[in-house]
Amino acid sequence: MGRFWRLAGVILLALVGLLALAQEEVDPFEEAQKQKQQLLELSGGILPTDLIAAQGEELFKAKRGPKNASLEACDFGRGPGRLEGVVGRLPRYFFDTRKVEDLDSRIRSCMINLQGLRPDQIRRNEVVAIAFYIASLSNGQPMTVRPLMPQEKRLYELGEKLFYLRAGPRDMGCASCHVTYVGRRAGVLPYSDILGDKRVASHWPAFRYSNDQAWTMADRIRACYSNLSMPAPDFYSEPIIALTLFMNAKAYGGKMDLPGFIR
Amino acid sequence: MRRFYLPALLLLLLGLAQGQTGTTYITPELQRLIQAGGQNYASVLLRQDPAQALCSTHRNRLPAEVLGPFIEEQRKNIKYPADGKLMGDWKQGEAIFNTLARGNCFSCHVGSPLNIGGNVGPSLEKYGQRGTSEAVQRYTYEVIYNTWAYFPCTVMYRFGVGGLLKPEEIAHVVAYLLDPNSDFNTKPALKR
């Protein structure tokens, strides 16, 4: 009997060793968390995302544009001026613009309608900074996107179709990697499990520490296309909103980690 | 009933005009969505070929009744180098295999002594062990020219079909993989 237990112990140890080996493939979420901690210690508690969000807050509250108005009256779905948790409720249908809008396009709509700016006057880096500010007020909240309005349902279905669409000289489509090859690598990072892991859609907008970029989901989607030498859909365009709606609805119930901090 | 008749007929005619009945994935509604993404975006996505449409429709898992005709169709569009040689110059193949903007093979496959390989595709380490028989050369060439003739709807590019590599260039890559003197077979593969 004693020998049996000793043998069992050895097997157990070997299994633990194997597990440790298998974990050499670091979980990207843990890796990013470690980097975040290191950066926090180095900087005395300030992250690059805090600076971007602070810049966004300034832009959000400043009176700007021909109408000399701030964005404080902008309705992100919970009524004018209510910003807590709104990122987890977007994209959604808005009656004033009669469109399904995501975070980026809603900010843009308010800059046009409240501040009177022309579309060509809207600077991308300002929209991103404002998105980071709003995101910082949704941290820890749940993702609750659920397409209920007919316009939302329609766009969700189109987003799903677009997700599985393959085209171009490289036969590419989102699902070819993010469904079929989840966890495998072609390059540095493993393909994220967009439809299975709710954390993936719940950390946008995010700061990418490896190359110092502040990205919203729109930037992420556009880079996916560009990396495969496909032309990217225009900023604020419907394909981006449709894909975001599909992915966010799939992440229903996920806890938002905002602004995201990723490799 | 009558309300659906006319749109259905129009769709059918549209399909016939495009010569791809039964294999359209892009509905008029999806087409409008894609067009909203801008001209460049739409110009690539709306030019979906019937095989891409089938893979999209079946989410990359073709049902049995589609599989046979699909593979047959894919086999038909493989073209060979004018001189008939399936193994070219391995040195030129090395450049193609290891360049992101050309073959980009290393991103998914282990085996190159120059770049750390990925694990999306199977390892090709010491691929040359298979020898250089006509059958091995042909198989290797055809998988690179049109991988869907062997692995329907897989993520690997159809290099010949997509016009990404010329037949002669594919033959160079075949040589890089098979030539016993190629660095691919004489030097150790870089791994993560």
XYZ file of C-alpha atoms in Angstrom:
455
model
C 0.000 0.000 0.000
C 2.839 2.403 0.906
C 4.503 1.751 -2.414
C 1.229 2.504 -4.203
C 0.978 5.924 -2.596
C 4.608 6.702 -3.351
C 3.984 5.783 -6.983
C 0.818 7.859 -7.045
C 2.818 10.760 -5.627
C 5.437 10.475 -8.337
C 2.753 10.396 -11.036
C 1.048 13.413 -9.510
C 4.327 15.331 -9.437
C 4.984 14.422 -13.068
C 1.528 15.670 -14.020
C 2.080 18.949 -12.210
C 5.400 19.285 -14.017
C 3.694 18.694 -17.354
C 1.082 21.292 -16.515
C 3.817 23.781 -15.713
C 5.426 23.027 -19.078
C 2.132 23.479 -20.877
C 1.723 26.826 -19.166
C 4.895 28.106 -20.735
C 2.480 29.320 -23.381
C 1.562 32.379 -21.342
C -2.053 33.444 -21.200
C -2.143 36.834 -22.970
C -4.532 38.220 -20.352
C -2.167 37.309 -17.494
C 0.816 38.625 -19.409
C -0.914 41.984 -19.974
C -1.919 42.119 -16.306
C 1.715 41.609 -15.285
C 2.880 44.370 -17.636
C 0.204 46.663 -16.245
C 1.407 46.066 -12.685
C 5.023 46.728 -13.656
C 4.082 49.943 -15.412
C 1.991 51.065 -12.442
C 4.945 50.520 -10.090
C 7.338 52.356 -12.389
C 5.075 55.345 -12.955
C 3.854 55.736 -9.390
C 0.293 54.694 -10.136
C -0.435 56.353 -13.475
C -1.181 54.418 -16.646
C -1.059 55.775 -20.202
C -4.798 55.040 -20.366
C -5.394 57.476 -17.479
C -3.730 60.257 -19.436
C -5.752 59.514 -22.568
C -8.974 59.385 -20.545
C -8.107 62.686 -18.830
C -7.497 64.277 -22.208
C -10.839 62.855 -23.356
C -12.628 64.258 -20.325
C -11.275 67.722 -21.103
C -12.448 67.441 -24.721
C -15.825 66.096 -23.589
C -16.496 68.962 -21.205
C -15.033 71.815 -23.274
C -17.363 74.140 -25.161
C -16.363 73.693 -28.782
C -17.541 73.994 -32.358
C -19.819 76.558 -34.069
C -22.514 75.934 -31.433
C -20.022 76.476 -28.611
C -21.346 73.462 -26.748
C -19.843 70.652 -24.712
C -20.733 66.988 -25.213
C -22.259 66.730 -21.745
C -25.784 66.601 -23.173
C -24.891 63.655 -25.410
C -27.170 60.651 -24.904
C -25.280 57.363 -25.048
C -28.358 55.297 -24.343
C -29.060 56.028 -20.691
C -30.212 59.602 -21.207
C -28.278 62.870 -21.684
C -25.221 63.129 -19.488
C -25.462 59.620 -18.034
C -22.231 57.889 -18.894
C -21.844 55.104 -16.323
C -21.845 51.667 -17.949
C -22.860 52.891 -21.407
C -20.034 51.133 -23.251
C -21.528 47.756 -22.329
C -24.828 48.820 -23.941
C -23.410 49.801 -27.327
C -23.969 49.497 -30.261
C -27.681 50.308 -30.036
C -30.410 52.068 -31.978
C -30.842 55.815 -31.423
C -34.088 57.525 -32.310
C -32.523 60.948 -32.956
C -30.131 59.762 -35.656
C -32.315 56.788 -36.673
C -29.203 54.652 -36.757
C -27.580 51.857 -34.815
C -24.432 53.464 -33.453
C -21.356 52.200 -31.637
C -19.282 54.229 -29.182
C -17.177 55.900 -31.885
C -20.041 56.809 -34.194
C -22.192 58.051 -31.304
C -19.414 60.412 -30.183
C -19.122 61.607 -33.764
C -22.888 62.126 -34.079
C -22.907 64.271 -30.939
C -19.944 66.314 -32.176
C -21.923 66.986 -35.352
C -25.367 67.532 -33.790
C -24.505 69.191 -30.476
C -21.346 71.082 -31.388
C -22.162 71.745 -35.036
C -18.883 70.355 -36.355
C -18.645 69.206 -39.960
C -17.652 65.540 -40.495
C -14.312 66.633 -41.977
C -13.544 68.674 -38.851
C -13.744 65.658 -36.577
C -10.308 64.437 -35.640
C -9.851 60.745 -35.075
C -7.502 61.119 -32.078
C -10.089 63.291 -30.315
C -12.824 60.697 -30.805
C -10.475 58.032 -29.436
C -9.598 60.133 -26.368
C -13.287 60.801 -25.650
C -14.000 57.084 -26.104
C -11.314 56.314 -23.476
C -12.899 58.788 -21.059
C -16.361 57.262 -21.473
C -14.884 53.771 -21.259
C -13.221 54.628 -17.943
C -16.739 55.186 -16.546
C -17.887 51.718 -17.672
C -15.082 49.756 -16.009
C -16.307 46.710 -14.090
C -19.828 47.004 -15.516
C -21.423 44.135 -17.415
C -21.750 43.842 -21.187
C -25.491 43.923 -21.807
C -25.853 44.347 -25.570
C -28.939 42.512 -26.765
C -30.381 43.243 -30.192
C -34.117 43.831 -29.599
C -35.098 46.651 -31.958
C -35.701 45.519 -35.552
C -32.842 47.756 -36.734
C -30.522 46.126 -34.188
C -31.632 42.618 -35.075
C -31.094 43.286 -38.756
C -27.601 44.690 -38.203
C -26.687 41.847 -35.841
C -27.600 39.298 -38.496
C -25.606 41.162 -41.131
C -22.674 41.410 -38.723
C -22.779 37.667 -38.209
C -22.840 37.068 -41.972
C -19.940 39.478 -42.433
C -17.980 37.687 -39.704
C -18.140 34.437 -41.687
C -17.676 36.031 -45.122
C -14.527 35.015 -46.993
C -13.166 37.135 -49.825
C -10.119 38.657 -51.425
C -6.997 37.098 -52.957
C -6.201 35.503 -49.580
C -9.696 34.029 -49.045
C -9.832 35.791 -45.694
C -12.620 36.242 -43.190
C -12.793 36.824 -39.428
C -14.008 33.320 -38.631
C -11.164 31.591 -40.507
C -8.846 32.483 -37.640
C -11.027 33.563 -34.728
C -13.217 30.446 -34.796
C -11.186 27.714 -36.484
C -7.714 28.525 -35.116
C -8.442 29.942 -31.678
C -5.338 29.738 -29.490
C -3.000 29.055 -32.416
C -0.339 31.539 -33.457
C 0.624 33.113 -36.754
C 2.994 35.678 -35.299
C 3.306 36.843 -31.726
C -0.198 36.530 -30.310
C -2.551 33.558 -30.322
C -5.885 34.115 -32.063
C -8.440 35.242 -29.520
C -11.666 33.325 -29.038
C -14.021 36.153 -29.986
C -17.200 34.098 -29.831
C -16.281 31.952 -26.834
C -14.355 34.196 -24.436
C -16.437 37.155 -23.223
C -13.308 39.003 -22.071
C -12.224 39.587 -25.668
C -14.963 42.017 -26.715
C -15.218 43.467 -23.190
C -11.853 45.259 -23.169
C -12.303 47.797 -25.958
C -11.257 50.598 -26.250
C -7.811 49.486 -25.178
C -4.216 50.616 -24.915
C -1.698 48.372 -26.690
C 1.472 48.687 -24.656
C 3.734 46.883 -27.132
C 3.397 49.664 -29.673
C 1.949 52.535 -27.689
C -1.387 52.704 -29.495
C -4.788 53.764 -28.212
C -7.355 51.763 -30.132
C -11.100 51.414 -30.174
C -12.834 48.310 -31.550
C -13.013 50.102 -34.910
C -9.205 50.364 -35.047
C -8.940 46.681 -34.111
C -11.325 45.599 -36.874
C -9.618 47.797 -39.452
C -6.186 46.417 -38.528
C -7.480 42.849 -38.908
C -8.403 43.620 -42.503
C -5.176 45.521 -43.224
C -2.966 42.790 -41.761
C -4.377 40.493 -44.434
C -3.864 43.138 -47.126
C -7.572 43.768 -47.517
C -8.885 47.340 -47.701
C -10.408 48.273 -44.331
C -13.972 49.577 -43.979
C -14.176 53.350 -43.393
C -14.235 54.658 -39.830
C -17.793 55.032 -38.439
C -19.156 52.885 -41.288
C -21.901 50.281 -40.983
C -19.723 47.174 -41.492
C -17.698 48.144 -38.394
C -20.860 48.786 -36.372
C -22.417 45.504 -37.546
C -19.332 43.441 -36.597
C -19.072 45.221 -33.230
C -22.757 44.610 -32.519
C -22.366 40.916 -33.323
C -19.235 40.500 -31.175
C -20.524 42.553 -28.240
C -23.844 40.693 -28.187
C -21.865 37.432 -28.102
C -20.042 38.774 -25.031
C -23.336 39.357 -23.176
C -22.757 39.126 -19.428
C -19.010 39.661 -19.669
C -17.413 42.032 -17.188
C -15.952 45.130 -18.806
C -12.240 45.747 -18.238
C -11.889 49.354 -19.344
C -9.965 50.958 -20.774
C -8.360 47.697 -21.814
C -4.635 47.175 -21.378
C -3.272 44.676 -23.874
C -0.132 43.687 -25.699
C -47.159 34.533 -51.993
C -47.110 37.001 -54.900
C -45.179 39.505 -52.847
C -42.187 37.191 -52.716
C -42.407 36.094 -56.304
C -40.898 39.133 -58.018
C -37.891 39.638 -55.704
C -37.175 35.923 -55.904
C -37.244 36.017 -59.686
C -34.972 39.061 -59.731
C -32.528 37.332 -57.424
C -32.518 34.266 -59.613
C -31.842 36.351 -62.719
C -29.068 38.191 -60.909
C -27.549 34.859 -59.943
C -27.787 33.570 -63.492
C -26.179 36.736 -64.824
C -23.253 36.196 -62.475
C -22.983 32.563 -63.507
C -23.030 31.380 -59.923
C -26.520 30.103 -59.161
C -26.812 28.514 -55.782
C -23.474 29.798 -54.542
C -24.197 33.425 -53.719
C -23.606 34.362 -50.116
C -23.918 38.110 -50.448
C -27.598 39.055 -50.307
C -28.668 42.499 -51.583
C -28.914 43.640 -47.958
C -25.395 42.451 -47.133
C -24.205 44.085 -50.345
C -25.606 47.447 -49.204
C -23.914 47.031 -45.829
C -20.557 46.298 -47.448
C -20.918 49.244 -49.812
C -21.381 51.488 -46.784
C -17.825 50.543 -45.790
C -16.380 52.521 -48.698
C -15.384 51.884 -52.285
C -12.068 50.109 -51.670
C -13.549 47.792 -49.076
C -16.546 46.945 -51.243
C -14.433 46.391 -54.356
C -12.671 43.455 -52.695
C -15.473 41.955 -50.603
C -18.142 42.064 -53.303
C -15.880 40.200 -55.715
C -16.463 36.958 -53.842
C -15.901 33.850 -55.981
C -18.337 30.877 -55.856
C -15.928 28.735 -53.819
C -15.478 31.496 -51.234
C -19.269 31.817 -51.138
C -19.635 28.091 -50.405
C -17.065 28.234 -47.595
C -18.830 31.294 -46.152
C -22.275 29.683 -46.368
C -21.171 26.473 -44.681
C -18.872 28.240 -42.214
C -15.834 26.370 -43.530
C -17.299 22.886 -43.048
C -18.690 21.693 -46.342
C -21.459 19.074 -46.184
C -20.816 15.752 -47.923
C -22.995 16.488 -50.959
C -21.061 19.681 -51.751
C -17.597 18.301 -51.051
C -17.101 16.156 -54.189
C -18.024 18.774 -56.802
C -16.151 21.431 -54.793
C -12.875 19.497 -54.830
C -13.323 18.635 -58.507
C -13.845 22.310 -59.334
C -10.766 23.304 -57.319
C -8.593 20.657 -59.003
C -9.582 22.035 -62.407
C -8.114 25.476 -61.801
C -4.565 24.312 -60.996
C -2.036 25.420 -63.633
C 1.554 24.277 -63.973
C 4.826 25.991 -64.982
C 5.306 26.303 -68.753
C 8.449 24.110 -68.691
C 6.643 21.431 -66.681
C 9.277 21.513 -63.896
C 7.639 21.411 -60.454
C 10.915 21.994 -58.586
C 12.654 25.302 -59.291
C 15.436 27.136 -57.478
C 15.347 26.625 -53.693
C 17.223 29.885 -53.026
C 14.413 31.876 -54.643
C 11.898 29.720 -52.810
C 13.603 30.578 -49.525
C 12.962 34.293 -50.092
C 9.305 33.681 -50.903
C 8.741 31.348 -47.930
C 10.314 33.768 -45.472
C 8.853 37.086 -46.653
C 5.706 38.395 -44.964
C 4.401 40.187 -48.046
C 5.021 37.221 -50.386
C 4.554 33.630 -49.213
C 4.358 34.407 -45.497
C 4.603 30.616 -45.019
C 6.636 30.839 -41.788
C 3.862 32.727 -39.997
C 1.801 29.521 -39.853
C 4.296 26.664 -40.367
C 7.334 25.536 -38.387
C 10.331 24.459 -40.466
C 12.254 27.532 -41.603
C 15.791 27.973 -40.256
C 15.376 31.742 -40.732
C 12.114 32.527 -38.925
C 10.304 31.187 -35.894
C 7.299 29.309 -37.195
C 3.661 29.537 -36.106
C 1.326 26.670 -35.314
C -1.744 27.477 -37.383
C -0.610 24.990 -40.027
C 1.124 21.624 -39.559
C 4.866 21.572 -38.961
C 6.893 21.204 -42.163
C 10.146 20.465 -40.334
C 12.498 18.457 -42.588
C 9.772 18.218 -45.201
C 12.370 16.894 -47.653
C 12.410 13.511 -45.900
C 9.514 12.627 -48.188
C 11.952 12.403 -51.135
C 11.566 14.038 -54.542
C 9.400 11.541 -56.395
C 7.016 12.908 -59.026
C 4.059 12.188 -56.719
C 5.548 14.135 -53.800
C 6.489 17.072 -56.035
C 3.040 17.159 -57.591
C 1.234 16.943 -54.253
C 3.378 19.713 -52.750
C 2.954 21.928 -55.795
C -0.808 21.442 -55.942
C -1.340 22.082 -52.228
C 0.462 25.408 -52.582
C -1.233 26.333 -55.870
C -4.699 25.491 -54.593
C -4.878 24.087 -51.091
C -8.685 23.863 -51.317
C -8.279 20.973 -53.797
C -7.003 18.973 -50.796
C -8.216 20.864 -47.724
C -11.499 22.555 -48.637
C -12.034 25.973 -47.012
C -8.812 25.847 -44.987
C -7.265 29.179 -43.973
C -4.134 28.757 -46.141
C -4.095 31.062 -49.158
C -4.745 29.525 -52.571
C -1.503 31.022 -53.883
C -2.017 30.183 -57.560
C -5.764 30.804 -57.698
C -5.487 34.125 -55.857
C -2.675 35.259 -58.167
C -0.339 35.690 -55.187
C 2.424 33.543 -56.721
C 3.154 32.575 -60.336
C 3.496 28.844 -61.195
C 7.303 29.265 -61.466
C 7.445 30.900 -58.038
C 5.452 28.048 -56.521
C 7.979 25.652 -58.067
C 10.747 27.598 -56.266
C 8.956 27.076 -52.951
C 8.528 23.366 -53.747
C 12.310 23.185 -54.274
C 12.935 24.981 -50.965
C 10.811 22.325 -49.229
C 12.047 19.245 -51.110
C 15.602 19.783 -52.350
C 17.869 17.761 -50.029
C 20.503 20.524 -50.309
C 18.064 23.302 -49.378
C 18.737 25.090 -46.077
C 15.214 24.058 -45.140
C 16.394 20.440 -44.963
C 20.011 20.872 -43.869
C 19.647 23.490 -41.115
C 17.642 23.217 -37.887
C 14.171 24.729 -37.846
C 13.626 27.727 -35.584
C 10.995 27.082 -32.953
C 9.375 29.136 -30.255
